[in-house]
Amino acid sequence: MPQNVTIKLPIPPRLNIGLAAARERNLEWMRQQKLVLGRRATHRYIFSAVADLAAYSYPDAEGDDLDLAFDTMGWFFLFDDLFDVPEGCKADAAVDVCQQLITLVTHPSQREINHEEPLVSAFADLWRRARMGMSEEWQQRAAHNWMDYLTGNLTEEVDRRTWIPEDFATRMRVGHRTLGLIPSLDLAERVGHFEISQIIWHSSHLESMRRASVDAVKLINEVMSLENDDARGDPNLVRCLMRQHNCSREEAIKLAITLAQKTVSQLLEQIKLVPLLCARLGLKSSDAERVQRYATALLTWIRGSYDWSRSNGRYSQRTASALSPNMTGQLHPANLTTVSR
């Protein structure tokens, strides 16, 4: 069972002490946004514990900041689930929502945006709250990163329709966009009430650090979600490794874990050079501290994604069984976090 796989990470685990209360507030927000309606959908959402990821990834956030993090994580997974359609079907509804979201980010005043669609109106609320107190530079960067995430999902849908097996490198490349980690790291600045300057954010060194963190989180996520992907017939990096290395499933899982651990080690070495980077750029101590906080956010996300993956219901054996067509006589039942309308 991949969820029980142990991955040794030299990063201390952390958990936000406000988890329980934030979980309740998040559920109320999901109901207000019409994303979770009815007893069955509520039970599924609570069981999946998708929004709990915020407690692992933003352990220091409090109050409204923690609520923003929880609501964003909950939204992420419901949006992602919209693309989970039966094998051989097209996710036309997801594509339509995605295109509306792109319009919302790029042209927020456009009248054709359908705010009656819950995922669109909910995102509008999140985007409004996320921008509060942040500089125009940060807002432009965050909008660009959301755009990359959204268009990446369109890329993934088009690739899914071609039915061509992805190789490892291609899935990792697309995964850098669709994982949603880059917007989530922007959110780390927002809920942490700090910003790193544009020139630092765009440096090759920080880009390499971000790439390493995305690689690590992506590899961990692919291992933990393997049984769900197997049940749905969705692509997964583990199966890419099986084809590429002509190895067994178990061997491919071990290889993915080794790659994740190696990537984390590389990231730790890169973080050691952050003080030198800041010194050569002549940053003030306050600016250098913000860069260090950003580096910490990368590590926190890696460890948080792993700890959350091992505890949530989304990647449990129960969920994988419910998704399997052999268990229901249908192609693919709704994911345990799918919105009930």
CSV table of C-alpha atoms in Angstrom, one decimal:
chain,number,residue,atom,x,y,z
A,1,MET,CA,0.0,0.0,0.0
A,2,PRO,CA,1.9,3.2,-1.2
A,3,GLN,CA,0.3,5.3,1.6
A,4,ASN,CA,2.2,3.2,4.1
A,5,VAL,CA,5.5,3.6,2.3
A,6,THR,CA,8.2,5.2,4.5
A,7,ILE,CA,10.2,8.0,2.9
A,8,LYS,CA,13.1,9.3,5.1
A,9,LEU,CA,13.3,13.0,4.9
A,10,PRO,CA,15.9,15.1,6.9
A,11,ILE,CA,13.2,17.7,7.6
A,12,PRO,CA,11.4,17.9,10.9
A,13,PRO,CA,7.6,17.4,10.9
A,14,ARG,CA,5.4,20.3,11.9
A,15,LEU,CA,1.6,20.7,12.3
A,16,ASN,CA,-0.4,23.8,12.9
A,17,ILE,CA,-2.0,23.8,16.3
A,18,GLY,CA,-5.1,25.5,14.9
A,19,LEU,CA,-6.0,22.5,12.7
A,20,ALA,CA,-9.2,21.4,14.3
A,21,ALA,CA,-10.8,24.8,14.4
A,22,ALA,CA,-9.7,25.8,10.9
A,23,ARG,CA,-11.1,22.5,9.6
A,24,GLU,CA,-14.5,23.5,10.9
A,25,ARG,CA,-14.3,27.0,9.4
A,26,ASN,CA,-13.2,25.6,6.1
A,27,LEU,CA,-16.1,23.2,5.9
A,28,GLU,CA,-18.5,26.2,6.5
A,29,TRP,CA,-16.8,28.1,3.7
A,30,MET,CA,-17.1,25.2,1.4
A,31,ARG,CA,-20.8,25.1,2.1
A,32,GLN,CA,-21.2,28.8,1.6
A,33,GLN,CA,-19.4,28.6,-1.7
A,34,LYS,CA,-21.7,25.7,-2.7
A,35,LEU,CA,-18.7,23.4,-3.2
A,36,VAL,CA,-19.9,20.9,-0.7
A,37,LEU,CA,-23.6,20.3,-0.5
A,38,GLY,CA,-25.6,17.6,1.3
A,39,ARG,CA,-24.7,15.0,3.8
A,40,ARG,CA,-23.0,12.6,1.4
A,41,ALA,CA,-20.7,15.2,0.0
A,42,THR,CA,-19.9,16.5,3.5
A,43,HIS,CA,-19.0,13.1,4.6
A,44,ARG,CA,-16.7,12.6,1.6
A,45,TYR,CA,-15.0,15.9,2.1
A,46,ILE,CA,-14.4,15.3,5.8
A,47,PHE,CA,-13.1,11.8,5.1
A,48,SER,CA,-10.7,13.0,2.4
A,49,ALA,CA,-9.2,15.7,4.6
A,50,VAL,CA,-7.8,17.5,1.6
A,51,ALA,CA,-7.8,20.9,3.3
A,52,ASP,CA,-5.8,19.6,6.2
A,53,LEU,CA,-2.8,19.9,3.9
A,54,ALA,CA,-2.7,23.5,4.9
A,55,ALA,CA,-2.0,22.7,8.5
A,56,TYR,CA,1.1,20.7,7.5
A,57,SER,CA,2.3,23.2,4.9
A,58,TYR,CA,1.6,26.5,6.7
A,59,PRO,CA,2.3,25.5,10.4
A,60,ASP,CA,2.7,29.1,11.6
A,61,ALA,CA,-0.4,30.6,9.9
A,62,GLU,CA,-3.1,31.9,12.2
A,63,GLY,CA,-6.6,33.3,12.0
A,64,ASP,CA,-7.7,34.6,8.6
A,65,ASP,CA,-4.4,33.6,7.1
A,66,LEU,CA,-4.9,30.0,8.1
A,67,ASP,CA,-8.4,30.1,6.8
A,68,LEU,CA,-7.2,31.4,3.5
A,69,ALA,CA,-4.7,28.5,3.3
A,70,PHE,CA,-7.3,25.9,4.2
A,71,ASP,CA,-9.8,27.2,1.7
A,72,THR,CA,-7.2,27.3,-1.0
A,73,MET,CA,-6.1,23.7,-0.4
A,74,GLY,CA,-9.7,22.6,-0.4
A,75,TRP,CA,-10.4,24.4,-3.7
A,76,PHE,CA,-7.3,23.0,-5.3
A,77,PHE,CA,-8.4,19.4,-4.9
A,78,LEU,CA,-12.0,20.0,-6.0
A,79,PHE,CA,-10.8,21.7,-9.1
A,80,ASP,CA,-8.3,18.8,-9.7
A,81,ASP,CA,-11.1,16.3,-9.3
A,82,LEU,CA,-13.1,18.0,-12.0
A,83,PHE,CA,-10.7,16.6,-14.5
A,84,ASP,CA,-11.1,13.0,-13.2
A,85,VAL,CA,-13.5,11.6,-15.8
A,86,PRO,CA,-14.1,8.0,-16.8
A,87,GLU,CA,-11.5,6.5,-19.1
A,88,GLY,CA,-12.2,7.4,-22.7
A,89,CYS,CA,-14.3,10.5,-21.8
A,90,LYS,CA,-13.4,14.1,-22.2
A,91,ALA,CA,-13.4,16.5,-19.3
A,92,ASP,CA,-15.3,19.2,-21.1
A,93,ALA,CA,-16.8,20.7,-18.0
A,94,ALA,CA,-13.4,21.0,-16.4
A,95,VAL,CA,-12.0,22.7,-19.5
A,96,ASP,CA,-14.9,25.2,-19.5
A,97,VAL,CA,-14.3,26.1,-15.8
A,98,CYS,CA,-10.5,26.3,-16.4
A,99,GLN,CA,-11.0,28.8,-19.3
A,100,GLN,CA,-13.3,30.9,-17.1
A,101,LEU,CA,-10.7,30.9,-14.4
A,102,ILE,CA,-8.0,32.0,-16.9
A,103,THR,CA,-10.3,34.9,-17.9
A,104,LEU,CA,-10.9,35.8,-14.2
A,105,VAL,CA,-7.1,36.0,-13.5
A,106,THR,CA,-6.2,37.9,-16.7
A,107,HIS,CA,-9.3,40.0,-17.1
A,108,PRO,CA,-11.2,40.1,-13.8
A,109,SER,CA,-13.8,42.6,-15.1
A,110,GLN,CA,-15.0,40.5,-18.0
A,111,ARG,CA,-18.7,40.0,-17.9
A,112,GLU,CA,-18.6,36.5,-19.5
A,113,ILE,CA,-17.2,35.0,-16.4
A,114,ASN,CA,-19.8,32.7,-15.0
A,115,HIS,CA,-19.8,33.4,-11.3
A,116,GLU,CA,-22.7,31.0,-10.8
A,117,GLU,CA,-20.2,28.2,-11.3
A,118,PRO,CA,-19.1,27.4,-7.7
A,119,LEU,CA,-15.5,26.7,-8.5
A,120,VAL,CA,-15.2,30.0,-10.3
A,121,SER,CA,-16.9,32.2,-7.7
A,122,ALA,CA,-15.0,30.4,-4.9
A,123,PHE,CA,-11.7,31.2,-6.7
A,124,ALA,CA,-12.7,34.8,-7.1
A,125,ASP,CA,-13.1,35.0,-3.3
A,126,LEU,CA,-9.7,33.3,-2.8
A,127,TRP,CA,-8.0,35.5,-5.3
A,128,ARG,CA,-9.4,38.7,-3.7
A,129,ARG,CA,-8.3,37.6,-0.2
A,130,ALA,CA,-4.9,36.5,-1.4
A,131,ARG,CA,-4.1,39.9,-3.0
A,132,MET,CA,-4.9,41.8,0.2
A,133,GLY,CA,-1.8,43.6,1.6
A,134,MET,CA,0.5,42.3,-1.2
A,135,SER,CA,2.4,44.5,-3.6
A,136,GLU,CA,1.5,45.0,-7.2
A,137,GLU,CA,4.7,43.1,-8.1
A,138,TRP,CA,3.7,40.1,-6.1
A,139,GLN,CA,0.1,40.2,-7.5
A,140,GLN,CA,1.5,40.2,-11.0
A,141,ARG,CA,3.8,37.3,-10.3
A,142,ALA,CA,1.1,35.3,-8.5
A,143,ALA,CA,-1.3,35.9,-11.4
A,144,HIS,CA,1.3,34.6,-13.8
A,145,ASN,CA,1.9,31.5,-11.7
A,146,TRP,CA,-1.9,30.8,-11.5
A,147,MET,CA,-2.0,31.2,-15.2
A,148,ASP,CA,0.7,28.6,-15.7
A,149,TYR,CA,-1.1,26.2,-13.3
A,150,LEU,CA,-4.4,26.6,-15.2
A,151,THR,CA,-3.0,26.3,-18.7
A,152,GLY,CA,-0.9,23.4,-17.5
A,153,ASN,CA,-4.2,21.6,-16.6
A,154,LEU,CA,-5.4,22.2,-20.2
A,155,THR,CA,-2.1,20.7,-21.5
A,156,GLU,CA,-2.6,17.7,-19.3
A,157,GLU,CA,-6.2,17.2,-20.6
A,158,VAL,CA,-5.1,17.5,-24.2
A,159,ASP,CA,-2.3,15.0,-23.6
A,160,ARG,CA,-4.8,12.6,-21.9
A,161,ARG,CA,-7.0,12.7,-25.0
A,162,THR,CA,-4.1,11.6,-27.3
A,163,TRP,CA,-3.8,8.4,-25.3
A,164,ILE,CA,-0.1,8.4,-25.9
A,165,PRO,CA,1.8,7.0,-22.8
A,166,GLU,CA,3.9,9.7,-21.2
A,167,ASP,CA,7.6,9.2,-20.5
A,168,PHE,CA,9.0,10.2,-17.1
A,169,ALA,CA,10.5,13.5,-18.2
A,170,THR,CA,7.3,14.7,-19.9
A,171,ARG,CA,5.2,13.8,-16.9
A,172,MET,CA,7.6,15.6,-14.6
A,173,ARG,CA,7.6,18.7,-16.9
A,174,VAL,CA,3.9,18.9,-17.0
A,175,GLY,CA,3.7,18.1,-13.3
A,176,HIS,CA,5.7,21.2,-12.5
A,177,ARG,CA,2.8,23.2,-13.8
A,178,THR,CA,-0.2,21.2,-12.6
A,179,LEU,CA,1.0,20.3,-9.1
A,180,GLY,CA,0.1,23.8,-8.0
A,181,LEU,CA,3.1,24.1,-5.7
A,182,ILE,CA,4.3,27.4,-7.2
A,183,PRO,CA,1.1,29.3,-6.4
A,184,SER,CA,1.1,27.6,-3.0
A,185,LEU,CA,4.6,29.0,-2.4
A,186,ASP,CA,3.3,32.4,-3.3
A,187,LEU,CA,0.6,31.8,-0.7
A,188,ALA,CA,3.4,31.0,1.8
A,189,GLU,CA,4.5,34.6,1.4
A,190,ARG,CA,1.0,35.9,1.7
A,191,VAL,CA,0.1,34.1,4.9
A,192,GLY,CA,3.6,34.7,6.3
A,193,HIS,CA,3.2,38.4,5.6
A,194,PHE,CA,6.5,38.8,3.7
A,195,GLU,CA,7.7,39.1,0.2
A,196,ILE,CA,10.9,38.4,-1.5
A,197,SER,CA,12.0,40.9,-4.2
A,198,GLN,CA,11.4,40.2,-7.8
A,199,ILE,CA,15.2,40.1,-8.6
A,200,ILE,CA,15.6,37.4,-6.0
A,201,TRP,CA,12.6,35.4,-7.0
A,202,HIS,CA,13.7,35.3,-10.6
A,203,SER,CA,17.3,34.3,-9.8
A,204,SER,CA,18.5,31.0,-11.3
A,205,HIS,CA,19.4,29.8,-7.8
A,206,LEU,CA,15.9,30.2,-6.4
A,207,GLU,CA,14.5,28.7,-9.6
A,208,SER,CA,16.7,25.6,-9.1
A,209,MET,CA,15.5,25.4,-5.5
A,210,ARG,CA,11.8,25.7,-6.5
A,211,ARG,CA,12.4,23.0,-9.2
A,212,ALA,CA,13.9,20.7,-6.6
A,213,SER,CA,11.0,21.2,-4.2
A,214,VAL,CA,8.4,20.6,-7.0
A,215,ASP,CA,10.3,17.5,-8.0
A,216,ALA,CA,10.3,16.1,-4.5
A,217,VAL,CA,6.6,16.9,-3.8
A,218,LYS,CA,5.6,15.5,-7.2
A,219,LEU,CA,7.5,12.2,-6.6
A,220,ILE,CA,6.0,11.8,-3.2
A,221,ASN,CA,2.5,12.6,-4.5
A,222,GLU,CA,2.8,10.1,-7.3
A,223,VAL,CA,3.9,7.3,-4.9
A,224,MET,CA,1.1,8.1,-2.4
A,225,SER,CA,-1.6,8.4,-5.1
A,226,LEU,CA,-0.5,5.3,-7.1
A,227,GLU,CA,-3.4,3.1,-6.1
A,228,ASN,CA,-6.0,5.8,-6.9
A,229,ASP,CA,-4.4,6.4,-10.3
A,230,ASP,CA,-4.3,2.6,-10.9
A,231,ALA,CA,-8.0,2.4,-10.1
A,232,ARG,CA,-8.9,5.2,-12.5
A,233,GLY,CA,-6.4,4.2,-15.2
A,234,ASP,CA,-4.7,7.6,-14.9
A,235,PRO,CA,-1.0,8.1,-15.7
A,236,ASN,CA,1.5,7.9,-12.8
A,237,LEU,CA,5.3,8.5,-12.6
A,238,VAL,CA,5.7,5.0,-11.0
A,239,ARG,CA,4.4,3.4,-14.1
A,240,CYS,CA,6.5,5.7,-16.3
A,241,LEU,CA,9.5,4.3,-14.4
A,242,MET,CA,8.3,0.8,-14.8
A,243,ARG,CA,8.3,1.2,-18.6
A,244,GLN,CA,11.5,3.2,-18.7
A,245,HIS,CA,13.5,0.8,-16.6
A,246,ASN,CA,11.6,-2.4,-17.4
A,247,CYS,CA,11.2,-3.1,-13.7
A,248,SER,CA,8.5,-4.2,-11.3
A,249,ARG,CA,6.0,-1.9,-9.6
A,250,GLU,CA,7.8,-2.4,-6.3
A,251,GLU,CA,11.2,-1.6,-7.8
A,252,ALA,CA,9.7,1.5,-9.5
A,253,ILE,CA,8.3,2.7,-6.1
A,254,LYS,CA,11.7,2.3,-4.5
A,255,LEU,CA,13.3,4.2,-7.4
A,256,ALA,CA,10.8,7.1,-7.1
A,257,ILE,CA,11.5,7.3,-3.3
A,258,THR,CA,15.3,7.3,-4.0
A,259,LEU,CA,14.9,10.1,-6.5
A,260,ALA,CA,12.8,12.1,-4.0
A,261,GLN,CA,15.4,11.7,-1.3
A,262,LYS,CA,18.2,12.7,-3.7
A,263,THR,CA,16.3,15.8,-4.7
A,264,VAL,CA,15.8,16.8,-1.1
A,265,SER,CA,19.5,16.4,-0.5
A,266,GLN,CA,20.3,18.6,-3.4
A,267,LEU,CA,17.9,21.2,-2.2
A,268,LEU,CA,19.5,21.3,1.2
A,269,GLU,CA,22.9,21.9,-0.4
A,270,GLN,CA,21.4,24.7,-2.5
A,271,ILE,CA,19.9,26.3,0.7
A,272,LYS,CA,23.3,26.4,2.3
A,273,LEU,CA,24.4,28.8,-0.5
A,274,VAL,CA,21.5,31.2,0.1
A,275,PRO,CA,23.6,33.4,2.5
A,276,LEU,CA,26.3,33.7,-0.1
A,277,LEU,CA,23.7,34.6,-2.7
A,278,CYS,CA,22.2,37.3,-0.5
A,279,ALA,CA,25.7,38.7,0.3
A,280,ARG,CA,26.7,38.9,-3.3
A,281,LEU,CA,23.5,40.8,-4.1
A,282,GLY,CA,24.2,43.2,-1.2
A,283,LEU,CA,20.9,42.5,0.4
A,284,LYS,CA,20.0,44.1,3.7
A,285,SER,CA,19.6,41.7,6.6
A,286,SER,CA,15.8,42.1,6.5
A,287,ASP,CA,15.7,41.1,2.8
A,288,ALA,CA,18.1,38.2,3.4
A,289,GLU,CA,15.8,37.0,6.2
A,290,ARG,CA,12.9,36.9,3.8
A,291,VAL,CA,14.8,34.7,1.4
A,292,GLN,CA,15.6,32.3,4.2
A,293,ARG,CA,11.9,32.2,5.2
A,294,TYR,CA,11.1,31.3,1.5
A,295,ALA,CA,13.7,28.5,1.6
A,296,THR,CA,12.2,27.2,4.8
A,297,ALA,CA,8.8,27.3,3.1
A,298,LEU,CA,10.1,25.0,0.4
A,299,LEU,CA,11.3,22.4,2.9
A,300,THR,CA,8.1,22.7,5.0
A,301,TRP,CA,6.0,22.0,1.9
A,302,ILE,CA,8.0,18.9,1.1
A,303,ARG,CA,7.7,17.5,4.6
A,304,GLY,CA,4.1,18.6,5.0
A,305,SER,CA,3.0,17.0,1.7
A,306,TYR,CA,4.5,13.7,2.9
A,307,ASP,CA,3.0,13.7,6.4
A,308,TRP,CA,-0.4,14.8,5.1
A,309,SER,CA,-0.3,12.1,2.3
A,310,ARG,CA,0.2,9.4,4.9
A,311,SER,CA,-2.8,10.5,7.1
A,312,ASN,CA,-5.6,11.6,4.7
A,313,GLY,CA,-8.5,9.6,3.4
A,314,ARG,CA,-8.0,10.6,-0.2
A,315,TYR,CA,-5.1,8.2,-0.7
A,316,SER,CA,-6.5,5.4,1.5
A,317,GLN,CA,-7.2,1.9,0.3
A,318,ARG,CA,-11.0,2.6,0.9
A,319,THR,CA,-10.8,5.4,-1.7
A,320,ALA,CA,-8.9,3.3,-4.2
A,321,SER,CA,-11.4,0.5,-3.9
A,322,ALA,CA,-14.3,3.0,-4.4
A,323,LEU,CA,-12.7,4.3,-7.6
A,324,SER,CA,-12.1,0.9,-9.0
A,325,PRO,CA,-14.6,-0.1,-11.8
A,326,ASN,CA,-14.4,-3.7,-10.6
A,327,MET,CA,-15.9,-2.8,-7.3
A,328,THR,CA,-19.0,-1.1,-8.6
A,329,GLY,CA,-19.8,-2.4,-12.1
A,330,GLN,CA,-19.4,1.2,-13.4
A,331,LEU,CA,-16.5,2.8,-15.2
A,332,HIS,CA,-15.5,5.2,-12.5
A,333,PRO,CA,-17.6,6.4,-9.5
A,334,ALA,CA,-17.2,9.9,-8.3
A,335,ASN,CA,-14.0,10.7,-6.4
A,336,LEU,CA,-14.5,10.9,-2.7
A,337,THR,CA,-14.1,14.7,-2.9
A,338,THR,CA,-16.2,15.4,-5.9
A,339,VAL,CA,-18.8,18.2,-5.4
A,340,SER,CA,-22.3,17.1,-5.0
A,341,ARG,CA,-24.7,19.3,-6.9
